[in-house]
């Protein structure tokens, strides 16, 4: 566990970057520091591994004041990942990853074996190991940066905007892989970002900082969206927070049976079972393939069979037990207006309409309001 | 010319060897001195102007004046080869302090912070990260220092140190057949400068395999 105890950082020029910060980052969890540029995120992060020393206050790491640990020793036990990876250009990928085990005097062979495993875990092929950083893409460099931080298996990781210098597609990949990795590793992570979406996606808890280094709110992502503690937080969390909060709400929505036909079935059969112009098409295993439009015959050419190539693939699939946001999105994106819900193996369970989802959301909100008077009066 | 070479072979080799030695050793000593000075200049912003400024001033002292003045300062004999080595070392330091400092400053801040965050102590970081990454810039400076030393060494003839420059005075003192020794001196100086330059380039390439990777990309 990392604990900030009334920590203040005043730079020599008088700038107060962090002001009396009290904050706890629980073990095995991801704590995200988020806030506008210049609010003291990097400063707070670097005080943990003593790259910056606090002006006053104490930072505790598992019950020890960091000020009592020699900086180099402290840092070797804390993984650190930064925006542009900061790899050593003169060392191969493998040598970059084995840096900290080398400093700790670990056995070279073991360190290299472990480094190869780590590279694989972060999604890099073994042949990348002998490359130099300049021969990697930005996303690959970032993966090496993560592997390097993990090489000596430190219990704590500090990450300063590690994914913000790559394009959105790669960023999403890296985020997902990072979450998967953390499920296995359970590191105590402090993660800095200025992107509220990233904070909400990755954080077990999110600390919103305001300029001047004040802690504006510390909460789980869902609570941050549903109950911002101030207008500053509300503004920072953004406009569509109501919709995004649905991403954290689960709830059973009654499913209706949906008539289906197989790929390659007779159009006549489709017409017989159809509820309206749209018929849902599934494969032999019962996995939805797309929607068939009965009147959709632009060339005037009458189809005899339901062909996979002419299916409408517009609708997203929601998994039963998933968030209400994904269920609502399935309904809104479906050409028939009926959202497709599948089980964990991808087999069709039934469909829902947007109206049904909204009813469910409203019912949940009514329950929430009556059962939760503590929150009354908050903006 | 051929006659001259065959009858003076041993002497020519001896002069060439001494010239090479006098060109290289001061640069090596100079580099060893310039490394800590350059490090200080790179690390502390206030130290850069005085260090690099004084080093630059040293370079403007005429070499002959230095050769003549050093015995008085070092209490060496006028004809002592030490004077030449010290004088040439001063020039090497003058050139290399700036080069070392600029080389170290050229290392990216991200890389340095990552090294610190990983738990390198200052000295470890210097030798493992900063110095290797400054090699390309420093090596370029070492090339200039070495090649310019090859021509500076010839001046030492006036304080009695034997090297290829000796061939010029020998040629001039002759009444007949002046040309062979003079031409030999010029030719061998040129070849020596080229060979040393190539050797340094080769060593730099071997020491910086990562740079070829950068170029290929
Ligand atoms: N070395 C320094 N000297 C003086 N002021 C500094 C120094 N480093 C940072 N600051 C100031 O402290 C404040 C916080 O800086 P910090 O780098 O922690 O912000 P940040 O939240 O990480 O911002 P960003 O999102 O832009 O990275 C800023 O106002 C910054 O200008
Ligand atoms: Mg920052």
Coordinates of C-alpha atoms and ligand atoms in Angstrom, one line a residue:
Chain A
X1 CA 0.0 0.0 0.0
X2 CA 1.2 3.5 -0.8
X3 CA -0.1 6.3 1.4
X4 CA 0.4 10.1 1.0
X5 CA 0.2 11.8 4.3
X6 CA -0.2 15.6 4.0
X7 CA 2.3 15.7 1.2
X8 CA 3.2 19.2 -0.2
X9 CA 5.6 20.0 -3.0
X10 CA 6.7 23.6 -3.5
X11 CA 9.2 24.1 -6.3
X12 CA 12.1 26.6 -5.7
X13 CA 10.3 29.2 -7.9
X14 CA 7.3 29.1 -5.5
X15 CA 5.0 26.9 -7.6
X16 CA 2.9 24.7 -5.4
X17 CA 2.5 21.6 -7.5
X18 CA 1.0 19.4 -4.8
X19 CA -0.9 20.8 -1.8
X20 CA -1.4 18.8 1.4
X21 CA -2.3 15.6 -0.5
X22 CA -3.7 12.7 1.4
X23 CA -4.2 9.6 -0.7
X24 CA -4.1 5.9 -0.4
X25 CA -3.2 3.5 -3.2
X26 CA -4.3 0.0 -2.0
X27 CA -2.1 -3.0 -2.6
X28 CA -2.8 -5.0 -5.7
X29 CA -5.1 -2.3 -7.2
X30 CA -4.8 0.3 -9.9
X31 CA -5.1 3.9 -8.6
X32 CA -5.4 6.4 -11.4
X33 CA -4.3 10.0 -10.9
X34 CA -6.2 12.2 -13.4
X35 CA -6.6 15.9 -13.9
X36 CA -5.8 18.8 -16.3
X37 CA -2.3 19.6 -17.4
X38 CA -0.1 21.0 -14.6
X39 CA -2.2 19.7 -11.7
X40 CA 0.7 17.9 -10.2
X41 CA 0.2 14.3 -11.4
X42 CA 3.8 13.7 -12.5
X43 CA 5.1 15.5 -9.4
X44 CA 3.0 13.3 -7.1
X45 CA 4.1 10.1 -9.0
X46 CA 7.8 11.0 -8.8
X47 CA 7.6 11.7 -5.1
X48 CA 6.8 8.0 -4.6
X49 CA 10.2 6.8 -5.9
X50 CA 12.0 9.9 -4.7
X51 CA 12.8 11.3 -8.1
X52 CA 11.4 14.4 -6.4
X53 CA 11.5 15.0 -2.7
X54 CA 8.4 16.4 -1.0
X55 CA 8.7 19.8 0.7
X56 CA 6.7 18.4 3.6
X57 CA 4.6 15.4 4.5
X58 CA 5.4 11.7 4.3
X59 CA 4.9 9.0 1.8
X60 CA 4.5 5.5 3.2
X61 CA 5.2 2.4 1.2
X62 CA 4.0 -0.7 3.0
X63 CA 4.5 0.9 6.4
X64 CA 8.0 2.4 5.7
X65 CA 8.5 6.1 5.1
X66 CA 10.1 6.4 1.6
X67 CA 12.4 9.1 2.9
X68 CA 14.1 6.5 5.1
X69 CA 15.0 4.3 2.1
X70 CA 18.1 5.1 0.0
X71 CA 16.8 6.3 -3.4
X72 CA 18.5 3.8 -5.6
X73 CA 17.4 0.9 -3.4
X74 CA 13.8 2.2 -3.3
X75 CA 13.7 2.6 -7.1
X76 CA 15.0 -0.8 -7.9
X77 CA 11.9 -2.2 -6.1
X78 CA 9.5 0.1 -8.1
X79 CA 8.7 -0.4 -11.8
X80 CA 8.5 2.8 -13.7
X81 CA 7.0 3.4 -17.2
X82 CA 6.9 6.8 -19.0
X83 CA 5.3 8.3 -22.0
X84 CA 7.9 7.6 -24.7
X85 CA 9.1 4.5 -23.0
X86 CA 12.5 6.0 -22.3
X87 CA 14.3 2.9 -23.5
X88 CA 18.1 2.9 -23.7
X89 CA 18.8 3.4 -27.4
X90 CA 22.2 1.7 -27.2
X91 CA 20.9 -1.5 -25.7
X92 CA 18.9 -4.3 -27.4
X93 CA 15.4 -5.0 -26.3
X94 CA 16.6 -7.9 -24.2
X95 CA 19.3 -5.9 -22.5
X96 CA 16.8 -3.1 -21.8
X97 CA 14.5 -5.5 -20.1
X98 CA 17.3 -7.1 -17.9
X99 CA 18.4 -3.7 -16.7
X100 CA 17.1 -3.8 -13.1
X101 CA 17.9 -7.5 -12.5
X102 CA 21.4 -6.6 -13.6
X103 CA 21.5 -3.7 -11.1
X104 CA 20.3 -6.0 -8.4
X105 CA 23.0 -8.5 -9.3
X106 CA 20.6 -11.3 -10.2
X107 CA 21.9 -14.3 -12.2
X108 CA 22.2 -13.3 -15.8
X109 CA 20.9 -16.4 -17.4
X110 CA 17.8 -16.5 -15.2
X111 CA 17.2 -12.8 -15.9
X112 CA 17.4 -13.4 -19.6
X113 CA 15.0 -16.3 -19.6
X114 CA 12.6 -14.4 -17.5
X115 CA 12.9 -11.4 -19.8
X116 CA 12.1 -13.5 -22.8
X117 CA 8.9 -14.8 -21.0
X118 CA 8.0 -11.2 -20.2
X119 CA 8.4 -10.1 -23.8
X120 CA 6.0 -12.8 -24.9
X121 CA 3.6 -11.8 -22.2
X122 CA 3.5 -8.2 -23.3
X123 CA 2.9 -9.4 -26.9
X124 CA 6.3 -9.2 -28.5
X125 CA 7.8 -12.0 -30.7
X126 CA 11.1 -13.5 -29.6
X127 CA 12.9 -12.2 -32.7
X128 CA 12.3 -8.6 -31.4
X129 CA 14.6 -9.4 -28.4
X130 CA 17.8 -8.7 -30.4
X131 CA 16.6 -5.4 -31.9
X132 CA 17.5 -2.0 -30.8
X133 CA 14.7 0.4 -29.7
X134 CA 15.0 2.5 -32.9
X135 CA 13.9 -0.6 -34.8
X136 CA 10.5 -0.8 -33.0
X137 CA 7.2 1.0 -33.5
X138 CA 6.0 3.3 -30.8
X139 CA 3.6 0.7 -29.5
X140 CA 6.2 -2.0 -29.4
X141 CA 8.6 0.3 -27.5
X142 CA 5.9 0.9 -25.0
X143 CA 5.5 -2.8 -24.5
X144 CA 9.2 -3.2 -23.9
X145 CA 8.9 -0.3 -21.4
X146 CA 6.3 -2.3 -19.5
X147 CA 8.3 -5.5 -19.7
X148 CA 11.4 -3.6 -18.4
X149 CA 9.4 -2.2 -15.5
X150 CA 8.2 -5.8 -14.6
X151 CA 11.6 -7.5 -15.0
X152 CA 12.6 -7.7 -11.4
X153 CA 9.0 -8.4 -10.3
X154 CA 8.5 -5.3 -8.2
X155 CA 5.4 -5.2 -6.1
X156 CA 4.8 -1.5 -7.1
X157 CA 4.5 0.1 -10.6
X158 CA 4.4 3.8 -11.4
X159 CA 3.1 4.7 -14.9
X160 CA 3.2 8.2 -16.2
X161 CA 0.9 8.5 -19.3
X162 CA 2.4 5.3 -20.7
X163 CA -0.2 4.9 -23.5
X164 CA -0.8 8.5 -24.6
X165 CA 1.8 8.8 -27.3
X166 CA 0.4 6.0 -29.5
X167 CA -2.6 6.0 -31.9
X168 CA -6.1 5.3 -30.5
X169 CA -6.3 1.7 -31.8
X170 CA -2.9 0.7 -30.4
X171 CA -3.8 2.5 -27.2
X172 CA -6.9 0.5 -26.7
X173 CA -5.0 -2.8 -27.4
X174 CA -2.3 -1.8 -24.8
X175 CA -5.0 -0.9 -22.3
X176 CA -6.7 -4.2 -22.7
X177 CA -3.5 -6.2 -22.5
X178 CA -2.4 -4.1 -19.4
X179 CA -5.7 -5.0 -17.6
X180 CA -5.2 -8.7 -18.5
X181 CA -1.7 -8.6 -17.2
X182 CA -2.7 -7.0 -14.0
X183 CA -5.4 -9.7 -13.4
X184 CA -2.5 -12.2 -13.2
X185 CA 0.1 -10.0 -11.5
X186 CA -1.9 -7.9 -8.9
X187 CA 0.7 -5.2 -8.7
X188 CA 0.1 -2.0 -6.7
X189 CA -0.1 0.5 -9.5
X190 CA -0.3 4.2 -9.6
X191 CA -1.2 5.3 -13.1
X192 CA -1.2 8.9 -14.3
X193 CA -3.3 10.1 -17.3
X194 CA -5.0 13.3 -18.4
X195 CA -7.6 11.2 -20.2
X196 CA -10.7 10.7 -18.1
X197 CA -11.9 7.8 -20.3
X198 CA -8.6 6.0 -19.8
X199 CA -8.9 6.6 -16.0
X200 CA -12.4 5.2 -15.9
X201 CA -11.5 2.2 -17.9
X202 CA -8.3 1.2 -16.0
X203 CA -8.8 2.5 -12.5
X204 CA -10.0 0.5 -9.5
X205 CA -10.1 3.9 -8.0
X206 CA -9.7 7.3 -9.6
X207 CA -8.2 10.4 -7.9
X208 CA -9.2 13.6 -9.7
X209 CA -6.7 16.4 -9.0
X210 CA -7.3 20.0 -9.6
X211 CA -4.7 22.6 -10.6
X212 CA -2.6 23.5 -7.6
X213 CA -2.4 19.9 -6.5
X214 CA -5.7 19.6 -4.6
X215 CA -7.4 16.3 -4.5
X216 CA -10.9 17.0 -5.9
X217 CA -12.3 13.5 -5.5
X218 CA -11.2 10.0 -4.8
X219 CA -13.8 7.4 -5.9
X220 CA -14.4 4.2 -7.8
X221 CA -15.1 5.0 -11.5
X222 CA -18.8 4.3 -11.3
X223 CA -19.2 6.6 -8.4
X224 CA -17.2 9.3 -10.1
X225 CA -19.6 9.3 -13.0
X226 CA -22.8 9.1 -11.0
X227 CA -21.8 11.3 -8.1
X228 CA -19.2 13.9 -9.0
X229 CA -18.3 15.7 -5.8
X230 CA -18.0 19.2 -7.3
X231 CA -18.7 21.2 -10.4
X232 CA -15.0 20.9 -11.3
X233 CA -15.2 17.1 -11.2
X234 CA -18.5 17.1 -13.0
X235 CA -17.0 19.3 -15.8
X236 CA -13.9 17.2 -16.0
X237 CA -15.7 13.9 -16.1
X238 CA -17.6 15.2 -19.1
X239 CA -21.0 15.6 -20.7
X240 CA -22.1 12.1 -21.6
X241 CA -21.2 10.7 -18.1
X242 CA -24.8 9.6 -17.7
X243 CA -24.5 7.3 -20.6
X244 CA -21.0 6.2 -19.7
X245 CA -22.1 5.4 -16.2
X246 CA -24.3 2.7 -17.7
X247 CA -21.0 0.9 -18.4
X248 CA -20.8 0.2 -14.7
X249 CA -24.5 -0.8 -14.3
X250 CA -25.5 -4.4 -14.7
X251 CA -29.1 -5.6 -14.6
X252 CA -31.2 -8.3 -16.0
X253 CA -33.4 -7.1 -18.8
X254 CA -36.2 -9.4 -19.8
X255 CA -35.4 -11.0 -23.2
X256 CA -37.9 -11.8 -25.9
X257 CA -37.6 -14.8 -28.1
X258 CA -36.3 -14.0 -31.6
X259 CA -37.3 -16.2 -34.6
X260 CA -34.2 -17.1 -36.6
X261 CA -33.1 -18.8 -39.8
X262 CA -29.9 -20.5 -40.7
X263 CA -27.4 -19.2 -43.3
X264 CA -28.4 -20.8 -46.6
X265 CA -32.0 -21.2 -45.7
X266 CA -34.9 -20.6 -48.1
X267 CA -36.1 -17.1 -48.3
X268 CA -39.6 -18.5 -48.1
X269 CA -38.8 -19.9 -44.7
X270 CA -37.5 -16.6 -43.6
X271 CA -40.7 -14.9 -44.7
X272 CA -42.8 -17.4 -42.8
X273 CA -41.0 -16.9 -39.4
X274 CA -40.5 -13.2 -39.8
X275 CA -41.9 -10.8 -37.2
X276 CA -41.3 -7.8 -39.5
X277 CA -39.0 -6.9 -42.4
X278 CA -35.9 -8.1 -40.5
X279 CA -35.0 -11.7 -39.7
X280 CA -32.1 -12.7 -37.6
X281 CA -29.7 -15.2 -39.2
X282 CA -27.6 -17.7 -37.1
X283 CA -25.1 -20.4 -37.9
X284 CA -25.3 -24.1 -37.0
X285 CA -24.0 -23.4 -33.5
X286 CA -26.7 -20.7 -32.9
X287 CA -24.3 -17.7 -33.1
X288 CA -25.9 -14.7 -34.6
X289 CA -24.5 -13.8 -38.0
X290 CA -26.5 -10.7 -39.0
X291 CA -29.9 -9.4 -40.1
X292 CA -31.7 -10.3 -43.3
X293 CA -33.9 -7.7 -44.9
X294 CA -36.9 -9.4 -46.6
X295 CA -37.7 -6.5 -48.9
X296 CA -34.1 -5.8 -49.5
X297 CA -33.7 -6.7 -53.1
X298 CA -32.2 -3.6 -54.7
X299 CA -31.5 -5.2 -58.1
X300 CA -35.0 -6.5 -58.4
X301 CA -33.4 -9.9 -58.5
X302 CA -35.3 -12.3 -56.3
X303 CA -33.1 -14.2 -53.9
X304 CA -33.9 -17.8 -53.3
X305 CA -31.6 -18.5 -50.3
X306 CA -30.3 -16.4 -47.4
X307 CA -26.8 -15.5 -48.4
X308 CA -24.2 -14.6 -45.8
X309 CA -22.8 -11.9 -48.1
X310 CA -26.1 -9.9 -48.1
X311 CA -26.5 -9.8 -44.3
X312 CA -26.7 -6.5 -42.4
X313 CA -23.8 -6.6 -39.9
X314 CA -24.7 -3.3 -38.2
X315 CA -25.8 -4.4 -34.8
X316 CA -23.4 -4.9 -31.9
X317 CA -23.8 -7.9 -29.7
X318 CA -24.4 -7.7 -25.9
X319 CA -23.4 -10.5 -23.6
X320 CA -25.9 -11.5 -20.9
X321 CA -24.8 -10.2 -17.6
X322 CA -22.8 -7.4 -19.2
X323 CA -23.3 -3.7 -18.6
X324 CA -26.6 -2.0 -19.5
X325 CA -24.5 0.3 -21.7
X326 CA -23.6 -2.6 -24.0
X327 CA -27.2 -3.9 -24.0
X328 CA -28.6 -0.4 -24.9
X329 CA -25.9 -0.1 -27.5
X330 CA -26.9 -3.4 -29.1
X331 CA -30.5 -2.2 -29.3
X332 CA -29.7 1.2 -30.7
X333 CA -27.3 -0.2 -33.3
X334 CA -29.5 -3.0 -34.5
X335 CA -31.2 -2.4 -37.9
X336 CA -34.3 -4.0 -36.6
X337 CA -34.3 -2.0 -33.4
X338 CA -34.0 -5.3 -31.5
X339 CA -30.6 -5.7 -29.7
X340 CA -29.1 -9.2 -29.8
X341 CA -28.1 -10.7 -26.5
X342 CA -25.8 -13.7 -26.5
X343 CA -24.4 -16.0 -23.8
X344 CA -20.7 -16.3 -22.9
X345 CA -20.1 -18.7 -25.8
X346 CA -21.7 -16.4 -28.3
X347 CA -25.0 -18.2 -28.7
X348 CA -28.2 -16.3 -29.1
X349 CA -30.3 -15.9 -26.0
X350 CA -32.9 -13.4 -27.3
X351 CA -33.4 -9.7 -28.1
X352 CA -34.3 -6.5 -26.3
X353 CA -35.6 -3.2 -27.4
X354 CA -34.1 0.1 -26.4
X355 CA -37.5 1.0 -24.7
X356 CA -37.1 -2.2 -22.5
X357 CA -33.6 -1.2 -21.5
X358 CA -34.6 2.3 -20.6
X359 CA -37.5 1.0 -18.5
X360 CA -35.0 -1.1 -16.7
X361 CA -32.6 1.8 -16.2
X362 CA -35.4 4.0 -14.8
X363 CA -36.5 1.3 -12.4
X364 CA -33.0 0.9 -11.1
X365 CA -32.6 4.6 -10.7
X366 CA -35.9 4.8 -8.7
X367 CA -34.6 2.0 -6.4
X368 CA -31.3 3.8 -6.1
X369 CA -32.9 7.1 -5.1
X370 CA -35.2 5.7 -2.5
X371 CA -32.5 3.4 -1.0
X372 CA -29.8 6.1 -0.8
X373 CA -30.7 9.2 1.1
X374 CA -27.0 9.9 2.0
X375 CA -26.4 11.2 -1.5
X376 CA -29.3 13.6 -1.4
X377 CA -28.4 17.2 -2.0
X378 CA -25.3 16.5 -3.9
X379 CA -25.1 18.1 -7.4
Chain B
X1 CA 63.5 9.1 -53.9
X2 CA 63.6 5.3 -53.8
X3 CA 67.3 5.5 -53.1
X4 CA 66.6 7.9 -50.2
X5 CA 64.0 5.5 -48.7
X6 CA 66.2 2.4 -48.9
X7 CA 69.2 4.1 -47.4
X8 CA 67.3 5.8 -44.6
X9 CA 64.6 3.1 -43.9
X10 CA 65.4 2.7 -40.2
X11 CA 65.5 6.4 -39.5
X12 CA 62.2 7.0 -41.4
X13 CA 60.4 4.3 -39.4
X14 CA 61.7 5.7 -36.2
X15 CA 60.4 9.2 -37.0
X16 CA 57.1 7.8 -38.2
X17 CA 56.6 5.8 -35.0
X18 CA 57.5 8.8 -32.8
X19 CA 55.2 11.0 -34.8
X20 CA 52.3 8.6 -34.4
X21 CA 53.0 8.2 -30.7
X22 CA 53.1 12.0 -30.2
X23 CA 49.9 12.4 -32.1
X24 CA 47.9 9.8 -30.2
X25 CA 49.1 9.9 -26.6
X26 CA 48.2 13.5 -25.9
X27 CA 44.6 12.9 -27.2
X28 CA 44.2 10.0 -24.9
X29 CA 45.4 11.9 -21.9
X30 CA 43.4 14.9 -23.0
X31 CA 40.3 12.8 -23.2
X32 CA 40.8 11.4 -19.7
X33 CA 41.1 15.0 -18.4
X34 CA 38.2 16.4 -20.5
X35 CA 35.7 13.7 -19.4
X36 CA 35.3 14.9 -15.8
X37 CA 35.5 18.6 -16.9
X38 CA 32.9 18.0 -19.6
X39 CA 30.7 16.1 -17.2
X40 CA 30.8 19.1 -14.8
X41 CA 30.1 21.5 -17.6
X42 CA 27.1 19.4 -18.8
X43 CA 25.7 18.8 -15.4
X44 CA 25.8 22.4 -14.0
X45 CA 24.6 25.1 -16.2
X46 CA 26.7 27.7 -14.4
X47 CA 29.9 25.7 -15.0
X48 CA 29.6 25.5 -18.8
X49 CA 30.6 29.1 -19.8
X50 CA 33.8 29.3 -17.7
X51 CA 35.0 25.8 -18.5
X52 CA 34.3 25.9 -22.2
X53 CA 35.4 29.5 -22.4
X54 CA 38.8 28.9 -20.7
X55 CA 39.3 25.8 -22.8
X56 CA 38.7 27.8 -25.9
X57 CA 41.2 30.4 -24.8
X58 CA 43.9 27.8 -24.4
X59 CA 43.4 26.9 -28.0
X60 CA 44.5 30.4 -29.1
X61 CA 48.0 30.2 -27.5
X62 CA 50.5 29.7 -30.3
X63 CA 52.0 26.2 -30.1
X64 CA 55.6 27.4 -30.4
X65 CA 55.0 29.8 -27.4
X66 CA 53.7 26.9 -25.4
X67 CA 56.6 24.6 -26.2
X68 CA 59.0 27.3 -25.1
X69 CA 57.1 28.4 -22.0
X70 CA 56.4 25.0 -20.6
X71 CA 59.9 24.1 -19.4
X72 CA 59.7 27.2 -17.2
X73 CA 56.4 26.1 -15.8
X74 CA 57.1 22.4 -15.5
X75 CA 60.8 22.7 -14.5
X76 CA 61.7 20.3 -17.4
X77 CA 64.7 20.6 -19.7
X78 CA 64.0 22.6 -22.9
X79 CA 64.5 19.6 -25.1
X80 CA 62.4 17.2 -23.0
X81 CA 59.7 15.4 -25.0
X82 CA 57.4 15.9 -22.0
X83 CA 57.0 19.5 -23.0
X84 CA 55.6 18.5 -26.3
X85 CA 53.3 15.9 -24.9
X86 CA 52.0 18.4 -22.3
X87 CA 51.5 21.1 -24.9
X88 CA 49.6 18.9 -27.2
X89 CA 47.5 17.6 -24.3
X90 CA 46.5 21.1 -23.5
X91 CA 45.2 21.5 -27.0
X92 CA 43.3 18.2 -26.8
X93 CA 41.7 19.2 -23.5
X94 CA 40.8 22.6 -25.0
X95 CA 39.0 21.0 -27.8
X96 CA 37.5 18.0 -26.0
X97 CA 35.9 19.7 -22.9
X98 CA 33.3 21.3 -25.1
X99 CA 32.9 18.1 -27.2
X100 CA 32.4 15.9 -24.1
X101 CA 29.9 18.4 -22.6
X102 CA 27.9 18.7 -25.8
X103 CA 27.9 14.9 -26.2
X104 CA 26.6 14.3 -22.7
X105 CA 23.9 17.0 -23.1
X106 CA 22.8 15.4 -26.3
X107 CA 21.4 12.4 -24.4
X108 CA 17.6 12.6 -24.2
X109 CA 16.1 13.6 -20.9
X110 CA 13.6 10.7 -21.1
X111 CA 16.4 8.2 -21.3
X112 CA 18.2 9.8 -18.3
X113 CA 15.1 9.9 -16.2
X114 CA 14.3 6.3 -17.0
X115 CA 17.9 5.4 -15.9
X116 CA 17.5 7.2 -12.6
X117 CA 14.0 5.7 -12.0
X118 CA 15.4 2.3 -12.6
X119 CA 17.8 2.7 -9.7
X120 CA 21.1 3.7 -11.3
X121 CA 23.3 5.7 -9.0
X122 CA 24.9 8.8 -10.6
X123 CA 28.3 7.1 -11.4
X124 CA 26.6 4.0 -12.7
X125 CA 24.3 6.0 -14.9
X126 CA 27.3 7.9 -16.2
X127 CA 29.2 4.9 -17.4
X128 CA 26.3 2.7 -18.4
X129 CA 24.1 5.2 -20.1
X130 CA 25.4 8.7 -20.6
X131 CA 28.9 8.0 -21.8
X132 CA 28.0 5.2 -24.3
X133 CA 25.3 7.5 -25.7
X134 CA 27.7 10.4 -26.0
X135 CA 30.3 8.3 -27.9
X136 CA 29.2 9.4 -31.4
X137 CA 29.7 13.1 -30.6
X138 CA 32.8 12.6 -28.5
X139 CA 34.4 10.4 -31.2
X140 CA 33.8 13.1 -33.8
X141 CA 35.8 15.5 -31.6
X142 CA 38.5 12.9 -31.0
X143 CA 38.9 12.6 -34.8
X144 CA 39.4 16.4 -35.2
X145 CA 41.8 16.5 -32.2
X146 CA 43.9 13.6 -33.5
X147 CA 44.2 14.8 -37.1
X148 CA 45.0 18.3 -36.0
X149 CA 47.6 16.9 -33.6
X150 CA 49.4 15.1 -36.5
X151 CA 50.1 18.5 -38.0
X152 CA 50.9 20.2 -34.7
X153 CA 53.5 17.6 -33.8
X154 CA 55.7 18.8 -36.7
X155 CA 56.2 22.1 -34.9
X156 CA 58.0 20.2 -32.2
X157 CA 61.1 20.0 -34.5
X158 CA 62.0 23.5 -33.2
X159 CA 62.3 22.2 -29.7
X160 CA 64.4 19.3 -30.8
X161 CA 61.9 16.4 -30.6
X162 CA 62.4 14.1 -33.5
X163 CA 59.4 13.1 -35.6
X164 CA 58.4 13.4 -39.3
X165 CA 58.8 17.2 -39.1
X166 CA 62.5 16.5 -38.6
X167 CA 62.6 15.4 -42.3
X168 CA 61.6 19.0 -43.4
X169 CA 64.5 20.6 -41.6
X170 CA 66.8 17.9 -42.8
X171 CA 65.7 18.5 -46.4
X172 CA 66.1 22.3 -46.0
X173 CA 69.6 21.9 -44.6
X174 CA 70.8 20.0 -47.6
X175 CA 72.4 21.6 -50.6
X176 CA 71.4 18.9 -53.1
X177 CA 68.5 16.5 -53.2
X178 CA 66.4 18.6 -50.8
X179 CA 63.1 17.1 -52.1
X180 CA 63.1 13.5 -51.1
X181 CA 63.1 14.0 -47.3
X182 CA 60.6 16.9 -47.5
X183 CA 58.2 14.9 -49.7
X184 CA 58.6 11.9 -47.5
X185 CA 57.7 13.9 -44.5
X186 CA 54.6 15.4 -46.1
X187 CA 53.5 12.1 -47.6
X188 CA 53.9 10.1 -44.3
X189 CA 52.1 12.8 -42.3
X190 CA 49.2 12.6 -44.7
X191 CA 49.1 8.8 -44.6
X192 CA 49.3 8.8 -40.8
X193 CA 46.5 11.3 -40.4
X194 CA 44.3 9.2 -42.8
X195 CA 45.1 5.9 -41.0
X196 CA 44.5 7.3 -37.5
X197 CA 41.2 8.8 -38.7
X198 CA 40.1 5.5 -40.2
X199 CA 41.0 3.6 -37.0
X200 CA 39.0 6.0 -34.9
X201 CA 36.0 5.7 -37.2
X202 CA 36.3 1.9 -37.1
X203 CA 36.5 1.8 -33.4
X204 CA 33.5 4.1 -33.1
X205 CA 31.4 1.9 -35.4
X206 CA 32.3 -1.1 -33.3
X207 CA 31.4 0.7 -30.1
X208 CA 28.0 1.9 -31.4
X209 CA 26.2 -0.9 -33.2
X210 CA 22.9 0.7 -32.2
X211 CA 23.6 3.6 -34.5
X212 CA 23.6 1.4 -37.6
X213 CA 20.2 0.1 -36.5
X214 CA 19.0 3.7 -36.4
X215 CA 20.2 4.5 -39.9
X216 CA 18.7 1.3 -41.4
X217 CA 15.3 2.1 -40.1
Ligands
LIG1 N1 11.1 21.6 -11.8 C1 10.1 22.4 -11.7 N2 10.2 23.7 -11.3 C2 9.2 24.5 -11.1 N3 7.9 24.2 -11.4 C3 7.7 22.9 -11.8 C4 8.7 22.0 -12.0 N4 8.2 20.8 -12.4 C5 6.8 21.1 -12.5 N5 6.5 22.3 -12.1 C6 5.2 22.9 -12.0 O1 4.4 22.2 -11.1 C7 3.1 22.0 -11.6 C8 2.8 20.5 -11.7 O2 3.6 19.9 -12.7 P1 3.4 18.4 -13.1 O3 4.5 18.1 -14.1 O4 3.4 17.6 -11.9 O5 2.0 18.4 -13.8 P2 1.2 17.2 -14.5 O6 -0.1 17.1 -13.8 O7 2.1 16.0 -14.6 O8 0.9 17.9 -16.0 P3 0.9 17.2 -17.4 O9 -0.4 16.6 -17.5 O10 1.0 18.4 -18.3 O11 2.1 16.3 -17.5 C9 3.0 22.7 -12.9 O12 2.5 24.0 -12.7 C10 4.5 22.8 -13.4 O13 4.7 24.0 -14.1
LIG2 MG1 2.9 14.9 -16.3

